[in-house]
Amino acid sequence: MIELKKNIAKSRALNRFIHKLYVDNSIPFKYNNKFQNTSVAKMNKLMIKFFHQPEMVISKENNIIPFRFYTTDQMILNGVQYISDPNTNKWVISTHDFGQNKYWSLFFAKPFIELGYNVLSFDFRNHGDNKGLDPVTLGTLETIDLKSAVEWLVENKHPECIGLMGVGLGSYVINNLFIEDNQLFKNAQVKFAVCESTYNSVESLIISQWRKWRYIYRDSFVRWTAKRVRKIIAAAEKEELVDFKNNNLLVKLREKTELDYVPFFYTNSSINNLVPAKDSYELTISRGEFFDQKENLDKIVIYDFSQSRLIFKDHFKKNLREIIDFENQVVGDDQNSQKTIERLVLTDEDIKNSGEESNELTTFAN
């Protein structure tokens, strides 16, 4: 592992690709720059001015407790705990996307704050307050970060129930950890996971980025795209010792013979040009084939319009309701769910009259 860390991110091809992911995100560049190193106060302004969702604002800043923890490879990572209810022992660990930080993932966990969960959110290595400590590996080393956060929470808080929430990079890491260390999920009482904009492999992510600039699928372009993708992957394997081609969630799942089931909820948009929705479909289908059981609680929702990270902006009420319904289906607390739906005005009629879904033609939900 030490040798791996020393050789990460030396490839110019991969560096350029990662830089593109940071710069060409669905959120405008000025917001990426302004809110990389942020705070709850700045994020509250962003929720109002850009997301236009005042319901996403976190008003009880006194509930936030900063903390630090060690990873299993001896990194020190920074995080925050949000104590929704000091009397509950239900927790959600929320993980962020490329170029974001612990405050982004805290705000994306707002549905669980409303449900009364305490939230643990942290900066991945080379993100937020951990900037420059270690490189971005698009999920390889970041999986260690989540594993260490789960272990810290179990050791220090002894939760009776843990949920996981992730966006983009965070979603990939959740899925990867589930496959690589399934026993941890069982021992830690992880009951469910909510994953927005999940990619099933870095190879898929690279292909998506190269394709999104071109709409002419001549043979010459297809060959050129394949050549560029292979170049980046080969450079990463040779210079950084990271096998992006085989670090594929679908391949890893097929190689397993037995895993303890945990329900996953995947959500994305059909026009997401950063992380393709097909990856969420493929993961849902693969999990359905792997877990041969009568009651599969996995859920998938694909919206017609929205972009990566912006589902809460474009589909706030509907997405909030979908997450609450999924959590209730798994945990089974009808009374708490109904109270939350009524308090947040999330009935079917309320969602219909909100106007948020007026541009939506057909939402795929299963």
Coordinates of C-alpha atoms in Angstrom, one line a residue:
M1 CA 0.0 0.0 0.0
I2 CA 2.9 2.4 0.8
E3 CA 4.4 1.7 -2.6
L4 CA 1.0 2.2 -4.2
K5 CA 0.6 5.7 -2.6
K6 CA 4.1 6.8 -3.7
N7 CA 3.3 6.0 -7.3
I8 CA -0.2 7.4 -7.6
A9 CA -1.1 10.2 -10.0
K10 CA 2.1 10.5 -12.0
S11 CA 0.5 9.9 -15.4
R12 CA -0.1 13.1 -17.4
A13 CA -2.9 11.5 -19.3
L14 CA -4.8 10.6 -16.1
N15 CA -4.0 14.0 -14.5
R16 CA -5.6 15.8 -17.4
F17 CA -8.6 13.5 -17.2
I18 CA -9.1 14.1 -13.5
H19 CA -8.7 17.9 -14.1
K20 CA -11.4 17.7 -16.7
L21 CA -13.7 16.0 -14.2
Y22 CA -13.2 18.9 -11.7
V23 CA -13.6 21.7 -14.3
D24 CA -16.3 20.4 -16.6
N25 CA -18.8 19.5 -13.9
S26 CA -22.5 20.0 -14.1
I27 CA -22.3 22.7 -11.5
P28 CA -20.9 25.9 -13.2
F29 CA -17.2 26.5 -12.8
K30 CA -17.6 29.6 -10.7
Y31 CA -19.5 27.6 -8.1
N32 CA -16.8 24.9 -8.1
N33 CA -14.1 27.4 -7.4
K34 CA -16.1 29.4 -4.8
F35 CA -17.3 26.4 -2.8
Q36 CA -14.4 24.0 -2.8
N37 CA -13.3 25.2 0.6
T38 CA -16.6 26.1 2.2
S39 CA -18.7 26.3 5.3
V40 CA -22.3 25.7 6.4
A41 CA -23.0 29.4 6.0
K42 CA -21.7 29.5 2.4
M43 CA -23.5 26.3 1.5
N44 CA -26.8 27.7 2.9
K45 CA -26.4 30.7 0.5
L46 CA -25.7 28.2 -2.4
M47 CA -28.9 26.3 -1.6
I48 CA -30.9 29.4 -1.8
K49 CA -29.2 31.3 -4.7
F50 CA -28.3 28.5 -7.0
F51 CA -30.3 25.4 -5.9
H52 CA -33.3 27.6 -5.2
Q53 CA -34.2 25.2 -2.4
P54 CA -34.4 26.9 1.0
E55 CA -35.6 23.6 2.5
M56 CA -32.0 22.4 2.1
V57 CA -30.7 25.0 4.5
I58 CA -29.2 23.7 7.7
S59 CA -30.2 26.1 10.4
K60 CA -28.8 24.4 13.5
E61 CA -25.1 25.0 13.1
N62 CA -24.6 24.3 16.9
N63 CA -25.4 20.7 16.1
I64 CA -22.1 20.3 14.2
I65 CA -19.1 18.7 15.9
P66 CA -15.8 18.6 14.0
F67 CA -13.6 15.5 14.4
R68 CA -10.6 13.7 12.9
F69 CA -9.9 10.1 12.4
Y70 CA -7.1 7.8 11.2
T71 CA -7.5 5.6 8.1
T72 CA -6.1 2.1 8.1
D73 CA -3.2 3.3 6.0
Q74 CA -2.4 6.0 8.5
M75 CA -3.9 9.1 6.9
I76 CA -5.6 11.7 9.1
L77 CA -8.9 12.8 7.7
N78 CA -11.2 15.6 8.8
G79 CA -14.9 15.3 9.2
V80 CA -18.0 16.6 11.0
Q81 CA -20.8 15.0 13.0
Y82 CA -24.3 16.5 12.8
I83 CA -26.3 15.5 15.8
S84 CA -30.0 15.6 14.8
D85 CA -31.1 13.8 17.9
P86 CA -28.7 13.1 20.8
N87 CA -31.1 10.4 22.0
T88 CA -31.0 8.3 18.8
N89 CA -28.4 5.8 17.8
K90 CA -29.2 5.8 14.1
W91 CA -26.5 7.2 11.8
V92 CA -25.9 8.0 8.2
I93 CA -22.4 8.2 6.7
S94 CA -22.5 10.6 3.8
T95 CA -19.8 10.7 1.1
H96 CA -19.1 13.4 -1.5
D97 CA -18.2 13.6 -5.2
F98 CA -15.1 14.8 -7.1
G99 CA -13.9 18.2 -5.9
Q100 CA -16.4 18.5 -3.2
N101 CA -16.0 18.2 0.6
K102 CA -17.7 17.1 3.8
Y103 CA -20.2 20.0 3.7
W104 CA -21.5 19.0 0.4
S105 CA -22.2 15.5 1.6
L106 CA -23.7 16.9 4.8
F107 CA -26.3 18.8 2.8
F108 CA -27.0 15.9 0.5
A109 CA -27.9 13.9 3.7
K110 CA -30.7 16.4 4.5
P111 CA -33.4 13.7 4.0
F112 CA -31.9 11.7 6.9
I113 CA -31.5 14.7 9.1
E114 CA -35.2 15.2 8.7
L115 CA -35.8 11.6 9.5
G116 CA -33.9 12.0 12.8
Y117 CA -30.6 10.3 11.8
N118 CA -27.3 11.7 13.1
V119 CA -24.9 12.2 10.2
L120 CA -21.2 11.6 9.8
S121 CA -19.6 13.4 6.9
F122 CA -15.9 13.5 6.0
D123 CA -13.4 14.8 3.4
F124 CA -11.9 12.2 1.2
R125 CA -8.1 12.3 0.9
N126 CA -7.0 15.3 -1.2
H127 CA -10.4 17.0 -0.7
G128 CA -11.5 19.8 1.6
D129 CA -9.3 20.1 4.6
N130 CA -7.3 17.2 3.5
K131 CA -6.1 19.0 0.3
G132 CA -2.7 17.9 -0.9
L133 CA -2.3 15.1 1.6
D134 CA -2.9 12.3 -1.0
P135 CA -4.0 12.1 -4.6
V136 CA -7.4 11.4 -6.1
T137 CA -7.7 7.8 -7.3
L138 CA -11.3 7.8 -8.3
G139 CA -12.2 5.1 -5.8
T140 CA -9.2 2.9 -5.2
L141 CA -7.7 4.6 -2.1
E142 CA -11.0 6.4 -1.2
T143 CA -12.5 3.1 -0.4
I144 CA -10.1 2.9 2.5
D145 CA -11.4 6.2 3.7
L146 CA -15.0 5.0 3.9
K147 CA -14.0 1.7 5.5
S148 CA -12.1 3.7 8.2
A149 CA -15.0 6.0 8.8
V150 CA -17.4 3.1 9.3
E151 CA -15.0 1.5 11.7
W152 CA -14.5 4.8 13.6
L153 CA -18.3 5.2 13.9
V154 CA -18.8 1.7 15.2
E155 CA -16.0 2.0 17.7
N156 CA -17.0 5.4 19.1
K157 CA -20.8 5.6 18.7
H158 CA -21.9 1.9 18.7
P159 CA -24.8 2.6 16.3
E160 CA -27.8 0.3 16.1
C161 CA -28.4 1.2 12.5
I162 CA -26.2 2.7 9.8
G163 CA -27.2 4.1 6.4
L164 CA -24.8 5.2 3.7
M165 CA -25.4 8.1 1.3
G166 CA -23.1 8.9 -1.7
V167 CA -22.8 11.0 -4.8
G168 CA -20.6 10.2 -7.8
L169 CA -17.2 9.2 -6.3
G170 CA -18.9 8.6 -3.0
S171 CA -21.4 6.2 -4.6
Y172 CA -18.7 4.2 -6.3
V173 CA -16.8 3.9 -3.0
I174 CA -19.9 2.6 -1.2
N175 CA -20.5 0.0 -3.9
N176 CA -16.9 -1.0 -4.0
L177 CA -16.6 -1.4 -0.2
F178 CA -19.8 -3.4 -0.1
I179 CA -18.2 -6.0 -2.5
E180 CA -14.7 -5.8 -1.1
D181 CA -15.6 -6.0 2.6
N182 CA -19.1 -7.3 2.8
Q183 CA -18.5 -8.6 6.3
L184 CA -17.9 -5.0 7.5
F185 CA -21.5 -4.1 6.4
K186 CA -22.9 -7.0 8.4
N187 CA -20.8 -6.3 11.5
A188 CA -21.5 -2.6 11.5
Q189 CA -25.2 -3.0 11.1
V190 CA -25.3 -1.2 7.7
K191 CA -29.0 -1.4 6.7
F192 CA -29.2 0.5 3.4
A193 CA -27.3 2.7 0.9
V194 CA -28.5 5.6 -1.3
C195 CA -26.3 6.2 -4.4
E196 CA -26.7 9.1 -6.8
S197 CA -24.8 9.2 -10.1
T198 CA -22.9 5.9 -9.6
Y199 CA -20.3 4.8 -12.1
N200 CA -19.5 1.1 -12.3
S201 CA -15.9 1.6 -13.4
V202 CA -13.4 4.3 -14.1
E203 CA -13.2 2.9 -17.6
S204 CA -16.9 3.7 -18.1
L205 CA -16.3 7.2 -16.7
I206 CA -13.4 7.9 -19.1
I207 CA -15.4 6.6 -22.1
S208 CA -18.3 8.8 -21.1
Q209 CA -16.1 11.9 -20.9
W210 CA -14.6 11.3 -24.4
R211 CA -17.9 10.6 -26.0
K212 CA -19.8 13.6 -24.6
W213 CA -18.0 16.1 -26.8
R214 CA -18.8 14.3 -30.1
Y215 CA -22.0 13.2 -31.7
I216 CA -20.6 11.7 -34.9
Y217 CA -20.1 8.0 -34.4
R218 CA -18.0 7.2 -37.5
D219 CA -15.6 4.3 -37.3
S220 CA -12.7 6.6 -37.2
F221 CA -14.0 8.4 -34.1
V222 CA -14.9 5.1 -32.4
R223 CA -11.3 3.9 -32.9
W224 CA -9.8 7.2 -31.8
T225 CA -12.0 7.1 -28.6
A226 CA -11.0 3.6 -27.8
K227 CA -7.3 4.4 -28.4
R228 CA -7.5 7.4 -26.0
V229 CA -9.3 5.4 -23.3
R230 CA -6.8 2.6 -23.5
K231 CA -3.9 5.1 -23.3
I232 CA -5.2 6.6 -20.0
I233 CA -5.8 3.2 -18.5
A234 CA -2.4 1.8 -19.5
A235 CA -0.7 4.9 -18.2
A236 CA -2.4 4.6 -14.8
E237 CA -1.5 0.9 -14.5
K238 CA 2.1 1.4 -15.5
E239 CA 2.9 4.6 -13.7
E240 CA 0.5 4.5 -10.8
L241 CA -0.1 0.8 -10.2
V242 CA -3.9 1.3 -10.3
D243 CA -5.8 -1.2 -12.5
F244 CA -8.7 0.8 -13.6
K245 CA -9.9 -1.7 -16.2
N246 CA -10.4 -4.5 -13.7
N247 CA -11.5 -2.3 -10.8
N248 CA -15.0 -2.7 -12.2
L249 CA -18.0 -3.2 -9.9
L250 CA -19.8 -5.5 -12.4
V251 CA -16.7 -7.7 -12.8
K252 CA -16.1 -7.8 -9.0
L253 CA -19.7 -8.8 -8.3
R254 CA -19.6 -11.6 -10.8
E255 CA -16.4 -13.0 -9.2
K256 CA -18.1 -13.3 -5.8
T257 CA -19.9 -16.4 -4.8
E258 CA -21.7 -15.1 -1.7
L259 CA -22.6 -11.7 -0.2
D260 CA -24.9 -10.7 2.6
Y261 CA -27.7 -8.6 1.1
V262 CA -28.1 -4.9 1.8
P263 CA -30.7 -2.8 -0.1
F264 CA -29.4 -0.1 -2.5
F265 CA -31.2 2.8 -4.0
Y266 CA -29.8 4.1 -7.2
T267 CA -30.8 7.5 -8.7
N268 CA -29.6 9.4 -11.8
S269 CA -30.8 11.3 -14.9
S270 CA -31.0 10.1 -18.4
I271 CA -29.2 13.2 -19.7
N272 CA -26.4 13.1 -17.1
N273 CA -23.3 13.8 -19.3
L274 CA -20.8 13.2 -16.4
V275 CA -21.9 9.8 -15.1
P276 CA -24.1 7.8 -17.5
A277 CA -27.4 6.5 -16.2
K278 CA -26.7 3.1 -17.9
D279 CA -24.2 2.4 -15.1
S280 CA -27.0 2.6 -12.5
Y281 CA -29.2 0.3 -14.7
E282 CA -26.4 -2.2 -15.0
L283 CA -25.6 -2.3 -11.3
T284 CA -29.3 -2.8 -10.5
I285 CA -29.7 -5.6 -13.0
S286 CA -26.4 -7.3 -11.8
R287 CA -27.5 -7.1 -8.2
G288 CA -30.9 -8.5 -9.0
E289 CA -29.3 -11.5 -10.7
F290 CA -26.8 -12.0 -7.9
F291 CA -29.2 -11.8 -5.0
D292 CA -31.7 -14.5 -5.9
Q293 CA -34.4 -13.8 -3.3
K294 CA -38.1 -13.3 -3.2
E295 CA -38.1 -9.8 -1.7
N296 CA -35.5 -7.6 -3.3
L297 CA -35.7 -4.1 -1.8
D298 CA -33.3 -2.5 -4.3
K299 CA -34.7 0.6 -6.0
I300 CA -33.8 2.7 -9.0
V301 CA -35.2 6.0 -10.1
I302 CA -33.9 7.7 -13.4
Y303 CA -35.2 11.1 -14.1
D304 CA -35.6 12.5 -17.7
F305 CA -33.8 15.8 -16.9
S306 CA -31.2 16.9 -14.4
Q307 CA -27.4 16.6 -14.2
S308 CA -24.9 15.1 -11.8
R309 CA -25.2 16.6 -8.3
L310 CA -28.3 18.6 -9.3
I311 CA -31.2 16.1 -8.7
F312 CA -31.9 17.8 -5.4
K313 CA -32.1 21.1 -7.3
D314 CA -34.4 19.9 -10.1
H315 CA -36.4 17.2 -8.3
F316 CA -36.2 18.2 -4.6
K317 CA -39.6 17.2 -3.3
K318 CA -39.9 14.0 -5.4
N319 CA -36.4 12.8 -4.7
L320 CA -36.8 13.6 -1.0
R321 CA -40.0 11.5 -0.9
E322 CA -38.4 8.6 -2.8
I323 CA -35.6 8.5 -0.3
I324 CA -38.0 8.6 2.7
D325 CA -40.1 5.8 1.2
F326 CA -37.0 3.7 0.5
E327 CA -35.7 4.2 4.1
N328 CA -39.1 3.3 5.5
Q329 CA -39.4 0.2 3.3
V330 CA -36.1 -1.1 4.7
V331 CA -36.3 0.2 8.4
G332 CA -40.1 -0.1 8.7
D333 CA -41.0 3.0 10.8
D334 CA -44.2 4.1 9.2
Q335 CA -45.1 6.6 11.9
N336 CA -41.8 8.5 11.6
S337 CA -42.0 8.5 7.8
Q338 CA -45.5 9.7 7.7
K339 CA -44.8 12.5 10.1
T340 CA -41.8 13.6 8.1
I341 CA -43.8 13.5 4.8
E342 CA -46.5 15.7 6.4
R343 CA -44.0 18.1 8.0
L344 CA -42.1 18.6 4.7
V345 CA -45.3 18.8 2.6
L346 CA -44.4 15.8 0.5
T347 CA -47.7 14.1 -0.3
D348 CA -48.3 13.0 -3.9
E349 CA -50.6 15.9 -4.3
D350 CA -48.0 18.3 -2.9
I351 CA -45.4 17.0 -5.3
K352 CA -47.8 17.3 -8.2
N353 CA -48.6 20.9 -7.4
S354 CA -45.1 22.0 -6.7
G355 CA -44.2 22.6 -10.3
E356 CA -40.8 21.0 -10.0
E357 CA -41.9 18.1 -12.2
S358 CA -43.5 20.2 -14.9
N359 CA -40.6 19.6 -17.3
E360 CA -40.4 15.9 -16.5
L361 CA -41.9 13.6 -19.1
T362 CA -41.4 10.1 -17.8
T363 CA -39.5 9.1 -14.6
F364 CA -38.2 5.5 -14.7
A365 CA -38.8 4.0 -11.2
N366 CA -38.6 0.4 -10.3

